[in-house]
């Protein structure tokens, strides 16, 4: 378990450990990312970064969380609202109210739909956009030839896995090839998974009310979503949560995802678990105050954080994804020959001052 | 996000929300489990329960973690060693040394292979069994007719999903049916997933050195595994970890899994993250002392905890798994039509005194 130094997969050596020794030493996924050419790193616009400052920890150390909001075409009504709420300083003084183990941390007005309290809700500012369930998903062509950020994960992993079996002579390129295809590894929630514009998505065809190809962002660790009440309420963006456990993908297409935490998630994931229903804190004193939430572009330049992400359309991302799915260094006996999309996070890093 | 009251799936209403209103109200997965007949709850033997007592928290509250060890046919050399180490009181006085966000908490001798220290390792007791990489997996027939605990998750979900599409007239029972099958949802890591004897496993055919059908336990949240150094070292059981993030399934078949935490995981998952390499604590004072580790059957009867798990071969488990994979209550717009095995945890509960 210790020192899992992870090497690049020997792509075609999927079931024969002996072959690994013949393969040249290869860089780990992290090394692959570290060696990416500078042009494959893309700036995150400052207006897409949200800086959330929690009250200091018991030992006095600061706790800052940075969230990257999603760009178009994802969830823009909620994303706009989050900027509006931040600029109205509405979030200042709200609290972290819910910490449910292996599920979510949720913050907002402590009286919003909280089974442990019954106080009056905090009034929302003017100017919030209406939000709709239909915007949980967006129309996206199955074969998006013109999108240079597109990386079709399911298709790539499936093809390389089958190819490996054929090249090793484990299955011939014929009837058994097709049999293997019909018993393929895949995603448990979507017919296809992919990356679009630096974000993980599920993809499928929707048949009602009419046929169209759709995509939607998926609930991986650290993704940020919009709390809501029962449908058709789609939430405003005032109530937010992040995933701190195994990806709850059953929430995909049922809640708006608006971003991901790119720094400081440990300040949320290590909070004490709430003992009330759904992990709400029964004891009000456990709630963690949120001192301020600001759009990075509104901060003075000296205080403005800068982040960049690895292009999901570049060569480095493809090598990194393959290395995450097929680990062959001395620690590993058996490469998986696949990975779920939440185990291949898009690399994001702080830009040095 | 709040109050996700989850109903039984309307199994055939996979893409048309309107149908949900015609379906009768149905119990949530938790309600299904709560209503299971008593004979579907199976006792966990006291010799398979390990009670680990951590030093009290800063506020003086107790911290006890209960681990269920795996029964045969899983990982028995390591499981035997864990009982031997507990009975030698070898674990008493070791520490939690590593907390890596979205990955693992690891405990053991702080000088075992720790990049942050270089002290001498604690001598191990006599009588430990040898362990072997080959025992990460076990031979298991693809169609285990005689095992009443067997529940073939992948096959069940795939069949019900396709059946739903046909019954709604979305695909006919012909060429497009087969097309849908060929683009099926599945598991990203194994050709099949299933439950055997109350535990989640992956299944596949292994072709070298000879053809055989195999199964292996999988790395879900809360599973406990054996730390080791580079292969062929397979670890003794003195160094243990548990998963506190998205299931790191690439570790399947590469490390021995020996059990799962059935109570108290929040005492580990909410610990401060380590700031050293791989999440090891750089500051020794952050290590959490483990006061004692005991096999429950060795404790005085009054102190002995008792737990039971829901039979994975029973009717209730099948209904529960379906309800987890297809959620149709008013909170949900779109049931997933599938779930990965780590999102369908086997219900385990404490038996009231």
XYZ file of C-alpha atoms in Angstrom:
706
model
C 0.000 0.000 0.000
C 2.852 2.347 0.723
C 4.848 4.029 -2.019
C 2.561 3.164 -4.919
C 4.884 4.489 -7.598
C 2.755 4.045 -10.660
C 4.226 3.478 -14.086
C 2.839 3.915 -17.566
C 0.870 0.893 -18.682
C 2.371 -1.598 -21.038
C -0.794 -1.268 -23.045
C -0.822 -4.704 -24.591
C 0.365 -6.662 -21.600
C -2.915 -6.917 -19.822
C -2.884 -10.337 -18.244
C 0.706 -11.541 -18.357
C 2.771 -10.065 -15.539
C 5.961 -11.439 -17.086
C 5.683 -9.035 -19.982
C 5.983 -6.071 -17.652
C 9.634 -6.871 -17.056
C 10.357 -6.624 -20.748
C 8.734 -3.215 -21.038
C 10.937 -0.166 -20.598
C 10.594 1.774 -17.358
C 7.828 4.274 -17.830
C 6.756 7.440 -16.043
C 3.933 7.512 -13.501
C 0.679 9.353 -14.295
C 1.888 12.250 -12.150
C 5.204 12.345 -13.999
C 3.402 12.327 -17.332
C 1.375 15.327 -16.198
C 4.424 17.138 -14.810
C 6.148 16.809 -18.197
C 3.233 18.194 -20.206
C 4.269 20.972 -22.598
C 3.208 24.381 -21.340
C 0.741 24.861 -24.218
C -1.364 21.945 -22.952
C -2.058 23.817 -19.706
C -5.067 26.108 -20.057
C -5.776 29.080 -17.793
C -8.939 29.021 -15.728
C -10.576 32.474 -16.062
C -10.610 34.380 -12.748
C -14.371 34.829 -13.058
C -14.701 31.028 -12.894
C -12.851 30.808 -9.556
C -14.679 31.212 -6.242
C -12.694 31.753 -3.033
C -14.537 30.555 0.069
C -12.986 31.438 3.429
C -14.094 29.400 6.439
C -13.568 30.458 10.046
C -10.084 29.423 11.181
C -9.584 25.925 12.610
C -9.405 25.330 16.372
C -5.609 25.667 16.218
C -5.930 29.043 14.483
C -4.839 27.915 11.012
C -6.657 29.382 8.018
C -9.114 27.399 5.926
C -9.649 28.521 2.335
C -11.452 26.493 -0.325
C -11.206 27.360 -4.034
C -13.985 26.227 -6.377
C -13.794 26.226 -10.178
C -17.169 27.014 -11.738
C -18.158 25.207 -14.903
C -17.858 27.006 -18.231
C -20.458 26.860 -20.987
C -22.342 24.740 -21.957
C -22.802 23.428 -18.403
C -25.339 24.660 -15.808
C -24.914 28.364 -16.628
C -28.094 29.622 -14.909
C -26.845 28.311 -11.570
C -23.276 29.418 -12.255
C -24.527 32.960 -12.957
C -26.535 32.858 -9.726
C -23.510 31.819 -7.705
C -21.626 34.874 -8.982
C -24.664 37.050 -8.180
C -24.934 35.616 -4.654
C -21.191 36.072 -4.057
C -21.279 39.663 -5.318
C -24.262 40.421 -3.045
C -22.164 38.953 -0.198
C -25.158 36.735 0.495
C -22.979 33.753 1.374
C -21.051 35.690 4.063
C -22.110 34.381 7.447
C -23.793 31.182 6.263
C -22.498 27.878 7.655
C -21.524 24.324 6.859
C -24.554 22.486 8.193
C -24.277 18.915 7.023
C -21.402 16.432 6.886
C -22.548 12.926 5.953
C -19.840 10.284 5.863
C -19.122 8.797 2.427
C -21.551 11.254 0.833
C -21.556 15.068 0.991
C -20.645 18.234 2.884
C -23.379 20.868 2.453
C -23.315 24.591 3.201
C -25.881 27.378 3.054
C -28.495 29.074 5.157
C -28.808 26.814 8.235
C -32.583 27.207 8.090
C -32.917 26.027 4.483
C -34.779 22.744 4.593
C -32.802 21.523 7.602
C -34.512 18.705 9.526
C -32.684 19.837 12.682
C -33.915 23.469 12.729
C -37.098 25.418 12.007
C -35.989 29.070 11.820
C -36.842 31.515 9.037
C -34.895 31.359 5.788
C -32.475 34.152 4.825
C -33.953 36.327 2.020
C -32.273 35.916 -1.359
C -30.896 38.878 -3.324
C -32.523 40.407 -6.413
C -31.500 39.364 -9.868
C -31.295 35.581 -9.630
C -31.985 33.691 -12.848
C -34.716 31.102 -13.065
C -33.403 27.561 -13.192
C -34.884 24.474 -14.836
C -34.514 20.730 -14.514
C -34.081 20.490 -18.276
C -30.683 22.159 -17.901
C -29.255 19.251 -15.901
C -28.348 17.806 -19.304
C -27.397 19.421 -22.587
C -27.606 18.379 -26.198
C -24.278 17.196 -27.508
C -23.585 15.194 -30.684
C -22.460 11.589 -30.231
C -19.547 12.267 -32.562
C -18.459 15.860 -31.895
C -15.908 16.218 -34.668
C -15.422 19.936 -34.120
C -14.680 19.926 -30.378
C -10.907 19.836 -29.791
C -11.425 19.325 -26.030
C -13.343 16.044 -26.498
C -11.823 12.825 -25.136
C -14.047 9.718 -25.462
C -12.917 7.722 -22.425
C -15.220 4.693 -22.700
C -14.424 4.191 -26.348
C -10.661 4.523 -25.874
C -10.443 2.160 -22.922
C -12.731 -0.418 -24.498
C -10.777 -0.421 -27.737
C -7.370 -0.681 -26.082
C -8.563 -3.440 -23.787
C -9.937 -5.596 -26.604
C -6.885 -4.856 -28.746
C -4.655 -6.035 -25.922
C -6.489 -9.331 -25.643
C -6.186 -9.917 -29.378
C -2.501 -8.971 -29.563
C -1.692 -11.369 -26.763
C -3.479 -14.138 -28.644
C -5.950 -14.535 -25.798
C -8.815 -13.980 -28.202
C -8.660 -14.169 -31.992
C -9.846 -11.275 -34.097
C -13.136 -12.956 -34.967
C -16.076 -14.555 -33.215
C -14.472 -14.505 -29.782
C -13.422 -10.909 -30.402
C -17.057 -10.027 -30.808
C -17.986 -12.152 -27.801
C -15.487 -10.176 -25.725
C -16.952 -6.940 -27.057
C -20.412 -8.041 -26.042
C -19.164 -8.622 -22.481
C -17.166 -5.426 -22.426
C -16.175 -3.416 -19.418
C -18.027 -0.136 -19.336
C -19.539 2.513 -17.153
C -22.258 1.524 -14.687
C -24.356 4.669 -15.180
C -23.961 5.954 -18.740
C -23.608 4.339 -22.144
C -20.480 6.429 -22.741
C -18.233 8.589 -20.627
C -16.022 11.368 -21.956
C -14.307 14.611 -21.132
C -15.565 17.843 -22.670
C -13.781 21.125 -22.073
C -11.899 19.704 -19.119
C -14.926 18.173 -17.361
C -16.077 14.554 -16.951
C -19.451 13.765 -18.539
C -21.797 10.877 -19.137
C -23.418 10.509 -22.553
C -26.459 8.711 -23.832
C -29.303 9.083 -26.305
C -32.530 10.482 -24.883
C -35.693 9.225 -26.609
C -38.493 11.257 -25.056
C -39.972 13.696 -25.890
C -37.792 13.317 -28.991
C -34.560 11.651 -29.939
C -31.409 13.636 -29.225
C -27.896 12.876 -28.034
C -27.181 14.305 -24.594
C -24.329 14.732 -22.146
C -24.235 15.700 -18.481
C -21.553 16.364 -15.866
C -21.009 13.533 -13.370
C -20.794 13.393 -9.565
C -17.144 12.612 -8.853
C -15.292 13.294 -5.590
C -14.957 17.051 -5.042
C -17.646 18.067 -7.538
C -19.907 20.878 -6.323
C -23.683 20.739 -6.803
C -26.828 22.707 -6.058
C -29.038 21.683 -3.134
C -32.716 21.683 -3.949
C -36.032 20.496 -2.610
C -38.365 18.124 -4.451
C -38.631 18.449 -8.258
C -39.518 20.579 -10.194
C -37.568 22.864 -7.789
C -34.109 23.000 -9.362
C -32.377 25.053 -6.647
C -30.966 28.565 -6.928
C -27.287 28.060 -6.075
C -27.641 29.443 -2.545
C -27.398 25.940 -1.081
C -24.308 24.018 -2.224
C -22.668 20.680 -1.492
C -19.552 18.783 -2.436
C -18.951 15.039 -2.715
C -16.658 13.578 0.006
C -17.086 9.866 -0.660
C -17.626 7.304 -3.367
C -19.086 9.021 -6.432
C -22.913 9.175 -5.931
C -23.616 8.878 -9.645
C -27.333 8.183 -9.074
C -27.548 11.965 -8.537
C -26.373 12.581 -12.132
C -29.115 14.174 -14.246
C -31.103 14.771 -11.040
C -29.232 17.747 -9.583
C -27.291 20.597 -11.161
C -23.521 20.294 -10.888
C -21.797 23.675 -11.062
C -18.115 23.136 -10.379
C -15.361 21.331 -8.512
C -13.088 22.075 -5.607
C -9.565 22.705 -6.883
C -7.904 23.521 -3.556
C -8.697 23.009 0.126
C -11.232 20.166 0.006
C -9.532 18.687 3.089
C -10.997 21.553 5.127
C -14.440 20.112 4.327
C -13.805 16.363 4.010
C -12.149 16.120 7.447
C -14.911 17.920 9.362
C -16.655 15.943 12.116
C -19.625 14.000 10.783
C -23.065 15.315 11.790
C -25.110 13.092 14.082
C -28.561 14.261 12.920
C -30.633 12.977 10.021
C -28.668 12.935 6.744
C -25.558 14.077 8.632
C -26.917 17.491 9.657
C -25.336 18.857 12.818
C -27.822 18.541 15.681
C -25.590 20.761 17.795
C -25.573 24.273 16.273
C -22.137 24.963 17.737
C -20.674 22.373 15.349
C -21.635 24.407 12.286
C -18.603 25.935 10.613
C -19.027 29.635 9.757
C -18.248 30.778 6.238
C -16.672 34.204 6.555
C -16.747 35.188 2.901
C -17.255 33.898 -0.632
C -15.782 35.966 -3.471
C -15.385 35.704 -7.229
C -11.611 35.718 -7.792
C -11.855 38.352 -10.527
C -13.370 40.754 -7.948
C -10.397 40.412 -5.587
C -7.430 42.811 -5.593
C -4.815 41.460 -7.977
C -2.416 40.548 -5.169
C -5.017 38.308 -3.508
C -6.308 36.719 -6.706
C -5.430 33.011 -7.030
C -4.610 31.615 -10.455
C -5.142 28.019 -11.593
C -4.752 26.096 -14.812
C -6.002 22.690 -16.010
C -4.585 20.123 -18.383
C -6.324 20.180 -21.753
C -8.459 17.068 -22.105
C -7.945 17.221 -25.881
C -4.152 17.003 -25.733
C -1.697 14.156 -26.092
C -0.633 14.335 -22.464
C -4.149 13.779 -21.168
C -4.511 10.673 -23.330
C -1.238 9.231 -21.981
C -2.226 10.115 -18.423
C -5.677 8.481 -18.747
C -4.118 5.343 -20.171
C -1.583 5.217 -17.341
C -4.330 5.587 -14.740
C -6.274 2.710 -16.300
C -3.329 0.323 -16.772
C -0.733 0.363 -14.004
C 2.313 -1.797 -14.552
C 5.049 -0.639 -12.167
C 6.616 -3.073 -9.668
C 3.942 -2.413 -7.041
C 1.232 -3.814 -9.304
C 0.600 -7.422 -10.306
C -2.459 -6.939 -12.495
C -3.339 -3.737 -14.365
C -7.069 -3.131 -14.331
C -7.477 -2.711 -18.089
C -9.978 0.047 -17.381
C -10.939 2.772 -14.946
C -14.100 4.592 -14.121
C -14.208 8.242 -15.071
C -14.097 9.387 -11.442
C -10.741 7.637 -11.025
C -9.210 9.731 -13.818
C -9.511 13.268 -12.434
C -8.591 16.157 -14.722
C -5.278 17.601 -13.475
C -5.634 21.140 -12.086
C -2.796 23.113 -10.516
C -2.116 26.482 -8.958
C -0.071 28.820 -11.116
C 2.980 29.954 -9.199
C 2.959 33.676 -8.321
C -29.897 17.478 -2.223
C -31.659 17.538 1.099
C -34.123 14.850 2.156
C -33.374 12.375 -0.637
C -36.220 10.021 0.213
C -35.601 7.221 -2.218
C -38.343 4.995 -3.529
C -38.317 1.556 -5.094
C -37.671 1.717 -8.799
C -40.480 1.455 -11.256
C -38.373 -1.070 -13.047
C -39.728 -0.572 -16.526
C -40.093 3.194 -16.388
C -36.534 4.051 -17.173
C -36.756 7.158 -19.303
C -40.301 8.467 -18.990
C -40.773 10.453 -15.759
C -44.537 10.595 -16.334
C -44.836 6.885 -15.666
C -43.565 7.358 -12.125
C -46.797 9.055 -11.148
C -48.769 5.985 -12.178
C -46.620 3.656 -10.095
C -47.701 2.943 -6.539
C -45.665 4.570 -3.767
C -42.818 2.240 -2.953
C -40.478 1.852 0.002
C -36.959 3.303 0.012
C -33.934 0.982 -0.027
C -33.527 1.528 3.711
C -37.187 0.686 4.313
C -36.847 -2.467 2.234
C -33.915 -3.519 4.401
C -35.718 -2.616 7.638
C -38.627 -4.860 6.640
C -36.483 -7.890 5.829
C -37.684 -11.069 7.535
C -35.494 -12.016 10.479
C -34.273 -15.188 8.762
C -32.543 -13.119 6.064
C -30.263 -11.532 8.674
C -27.194 -13.681 9.280
C -25.022 -13.482 12.396
C -21.405 -12.450 11.983
C -19.294 -14.861 14.090
C -17.565 -13.104 17.012
C -14.209 -14.445 15.827
C -14.705 -12.411 12.629
C -15.141 -9.122 14.507
C -12.155 -6.989 15.507
C -12.568 -4.170 18.031
C -10.010 -1.392 17.611
C -9.923 1.271 20.320
C -8.243 4.569 19.446
C -7.087 7.121 22.009
C -10.029 9.380 22.948
C -10.715 12.473 20.834
C -9.574 15.933 21.970
C -12.957 16.471 23.631
C -12.570 13.231 25.589
C -15.126 11.184 23.622
C -14.321 7.560 22.908
C -13.342 6.280 19.475
C -13.991 2.610 18.721
C -13.835 1.050 15.268
C -15.285 -2.419 14.564
C -13.943 -4.401 11.602
C -15.577 -7.496 10.113
C -12.954 -9.947 8.844
C -13.681 -11.861 5.659
C -14.814 -15.483 5.897
C -13.580 -18.270 3.651
C -12.744 -18.404 0.790
C -11.241 -14.900 0.988
C -7.724 -13.941 2.105
C -7.575 -16.429 4.987
C -3.793 -16.374 5.533
C -3.937 -12.637 6.289
C -7.146 -12.979 8.294
C -5.497 -15.661 10.453
C -2.481 -13.373 10.921
C -4.662 -10.494 12.050
C -6.148 -12.697 14.774
C -2.622 -13.822 15.742
C -1.356 -10.239 15.902
C -4.386 -9.125 17.944
C -3.992 -12.046 20.387
C -0.269 -11.225 20.794
C -1.407 -7.642 21.543
C 1.060 -6.605 18.855
C -1.237 -3.844 17.564
C -1.510 -2.192 21.015
C 0.457 1.038 20.919
C 0.789 1.341 17.136
C -0.576 4.470 15.489
C -2.562 5.866 12.576
C 0.261 7.229 10.448
C -1.251 8.166 7.124
C -4.436 9.969 6.095
C -4.549 10.727 2.377
C -7.603 12.632 1.181
C -9.894 10.694 -1.181
C -7.765 7.577 -0.732
C -6.834 5.759 2.495
C -6.219 5.888 6.236
C -3.351 3.577 7.204
C -2.289 2.298 10.617
C 0.589 0.181 11.864
C 4.127 0.454 13.150
C 5.056 4.094 12.422
C 8.466 2.938 11.258
C 7.138 0.475 8.674
C 8.124 1.837 5.310
C 7.215 5.400 6.277
C 8.866 8.046 4.098
C 8.672 10.493 7.020
C 10.610 8.390 9.594
C 13.619 6.078 9.687
C 13.375 4.303 13.052
C 13.628 0.539 13.609
C 10.601 -1.616 12.875
C 8.709 -3.315 15.731
C 9.440 -7.077 15.809
C 6.562 -9.284 14.714
C 5.242 -12.151 16.873
C 5.849 -15.854 16.247
C 3.368 -17.958 14.357
C 2.442 -15.765 11.412
C 1.402 -17.611 8.256
C 3.188 -17.065 4.972
C 1.174 -15.054 2.508
C 1.164 -15.184 -1.296
C 0.102 -12.928 -4.120
C -1.782 -15.826 -5.688
C -4.295 -15.620 -2.848
C -5.449 -12.130 -3.901
C -7.900 -13.981 -6.145
C -9.654 -17.312 -5.784
C -11.051 -19.834 -8.218
C -14.812 -19.567 -8.478
C -17.103 -21.010 -11.154
C -18.743 -18.525 -13.526
C -22.093 -20.178 -12.820
C -21.992 -21.208 -9.153
C -25.246 -23.154 -9.033
C -24.652 -24.474 -5.549
C -23.902 -21.207 -3.731
C -27.092 -19.818 -2.145
C -25.306 -16.563 -1.204
C -24.494 -15.693 -4.842
C -26.055 -12.571 -6.375
C -24.871 -11.747 -9.928
C -25.182 -7.943 -9.904
C -23.895 -7.134 -13.396
C -26.107 -9.709 -15.030
C -29.227 -8.670 -13.108
C -28.845 -4.943 -13.760
C -27.982 -5.421 -17.414
C -30.984 -7.679 -18.014
C -33.460 -5.429 -16.214
C -32.150 -2.350 -18.010
C -32.499 -3.868 -21.487
C -35.876 -5.364 -20.587
C -37.087 -1.931 -19.528
C -36.058 -0.388 -22.844
C -37.888 -3.107 -24.763
C -41.038 -2.927 -22.648
C -41.257 0.806 -23.163
C -40.978 0.306 -26.887
C -37.760 2.324 -26.999
C -35.982 -0.579 -28.641
C -37.648 -3.568 -30.297
C -36.736 -7.077 -29.251
C -34.530 -7.677 -32.253
C -31.568 -6.070 -33.964
C -31.659 -2.894 -31.897
C -32.026 -5.026 -28.782
C -28.725 -6.642 -29.618
C -27.237 -3.259 -30.477
C -28.212 -2.007 -27.044
C -26.713 -5.121 -25.482
C -23.475 -4.500 -27.323
C -23.329 -0.979 -25.848
C -24.353 -2.133 -22.405
C -23.625 -0.458 -19.134
C -21.184 -2.494 -17.097
C -18.388 -2.394 -14.577
C -15.237 -0.442 -15.434
C -12.844 -2.928 -13.840
C -14.268 -6.449 -14.078
C -16.254 -8.388 -16.660
C -18.812 -9.240 -13.992
C -19.542 -8.097 -10.480
C -21.396 -10.122 -7.881
C -21.894 -10.716 -4.188
C -20.629 -13.932 -2.630
C -21.276 -14.748 1.019
C -22.147 -11.125 1.758
C -19.115 -9.574 0.043
C -18.733 -7.626 -3.204
C -16.488 -9.285 -5.794
C -15.240 -8.830 -9.323
C -15.190 -11.832 -11.652
C -13.355 -12.656 -14.824
C -11.676 -15.533 -16.616
C -7.923 -15.795 -16.095
C -6.034 -17.294 -19.028
C -2.481 -17.675 -17.785
C -0.909 -19.936 -16.646
C -4.123 -21.841 -17.417
C -7.757 -21.026 -17.972
C -9.869 -20.758 -14.845
C -12.742 -18.597 -13.633
C -11.750 -16.327 -10.781
C -13.280 -13.869 -8.341
C -11.758 -11.325 -5.984
C -12.999 -8.871 -3.340
C -13.152 -5.241 -4.469
C -11.927 -1.965 -2.948
C -15.105 -0.151 -1.896
C -15.377 2.607 0.705
C -14.624 1.191 4.160
C -12.934 -1.989 2.957
C -9.799 -2.933 4.932
C -6.633 -4.086 3.177
C -3.092 -5.199 3.932
C -0.244 -2.745 3.440
C 2.755 -4.247 1.683
C 5.975 -3.286 0.010
C 6.843 -4.095 -3.599
C 5.694 -7.463 -4.985
C 6.223 -10.380 -4.360
C 5.914 -9.110 -0.755
C 2.243 -9.724 0.033
C 2.197 -8.121 3.514
C 1.611 -9.855 6.840
C -1.477 -8.069 8.156
C 0.502 -5.934 10.634
C 0.035 -2.865 8.420
C -3.588 -2.125 7.539
C -5.534 0.566 5.702
C -9.118 1.443 4.922
C -10.604 3.272 1.935
C -11.945 6.782 2.723
C -12.645 8.052 -0.807
C -13.773 7.013 -4.235
C -13.241 3.266 -4.620
C -9.601 2.740 -5.750
C -10.469 -0.337 -7.774
C -7.076 -0.339 -9.539
C -5.822 -1.889 -6.279
C -8.110 -4.920 -6.780
C -6.099 -8.114 -7.364
C -2.962 -6.206 -6.318
C -3.413 -6.109 -2.552
C -5.103 -8.447 -0.083
C -8.444 -7.219 1.199
C -9.292 -8.703 4.597
C -12.456 -7.044 5.824
C -14.609 -3.960 6.130
C -15.392 -1.415 8.813
C -18.896 -2.033 10.161
C -18.936 0.701 12.819
C -16.936 3.835 13.615
C -15.335 4.625 10.247
C -16.020 8.334 10.934
C -13.274 8.205 13.588
C -10.818 7.502 10.753
C -12.350 9.313 7.765
C -12.578 12.647 9.605
C -8.963 12.686 10.824
C -6.800 15.598 9.650
C -5.087 14.825 6.342
C -1.324 14.236 6.549
C 0.886 16.807 4.869
C 3.801 14.498 4.058
C 4.277 12.280 0.998
C 1.244 10.033 0.376
C -0.562 11.679 3.280
C 1.819 10.481 6.009
C 1.909 12.754 9.047
C 5.144 14.740 9.019
C 4.464 15.853 12.580
C 4.656 12.783 14.858
C 2.288 14.415 17.335
C -0.528 14.092 14.769
C -0.375 10.283 14.837
C -3.389 8.800 16.574
C -2.489 6.092 19.130
C -4.283 2.760 18.908
C -4.792 1.615 22.480
C -5.912 -1.940 21.778
C -7.091 -4.312 19.058
C -9.036 -7.390 20.172
C -10.875 -10.281 18.549
C -14.467 -9.910 19.773
C -14.706 -13.587 20.749
C -11.825 -13.035 23.210
C -13.660 -10.227 25.037
C -15.796 -10.792 28.147
C -19.344 -11.502 27.032
C -20.665 -8.169 28.345
C -18.174 -6.232 26.183
C -18.604 -8.327 23.057
C -20.334 -6.497 20.194
C -22.684 -8.456 17.949
C -23.459 -7.678 14.308
C -25.479 -9.265 11.530
C -25.584 -8.775 7.758
C -28.333 -9.104 5.202
C -28.051 -12.328 3.208
C -26.963 -11.498 -0.336
C -28.832 -14.557 -1.575
C -32.233 -13.507 -0.245
C -35.201 -11.800 -1.820
C -34.746 -8.629 0.228
C -31.222 -8.052 -1.034
C -32.423 -8.342 -4.637
C -35.151 -5.755 -4.026
C -32.708 -3.474 -2.206
C -30.114 -3.677 -5.015
C -32.760 -2.885 -7.608
C -33.999 0.084 -5.569
C -30.436 1.429 -5.251
C -29.932 1.180 -9.016
C -33.302 2.686 -10.044
C -34.541 5.536 -7.892
C -37.981 6.884 -8.757
C -39.279 8.861 -5.760
C -40.266 12.533 -6.166
C -36.703 13.768 -5.578
C -35.439 12.000 -8.687
C -36.076 12.893 -12.317
C -34.065 10.154 -13.975
C -33.278 6.760 -12.430
C -29.775 5.646 -13.345
C -30.729 2.228 -14.701
C -27.623 0.824 -13.064
C -25.213 1.235 -10.166
C -21.645 0.286 -9.548
C -21.099 -2.405 -6.960
C -19.555 0.037 -4.477
C -22.803 2.027 -4.451
C -24.766 -1.023 -3.290
C -23.177 -1.753 0.086
C -24.219 -4.925 1.893
C -26.392 -3.897 4.863
C -24.747 -4.642 8.233
C -26.244 -3.719 11.598
C -25.513 -4.018 15.273
C -27.640 -6.544 17.119
C -29.378 -4.844 20.026
C -28.175 -6.066 23.444
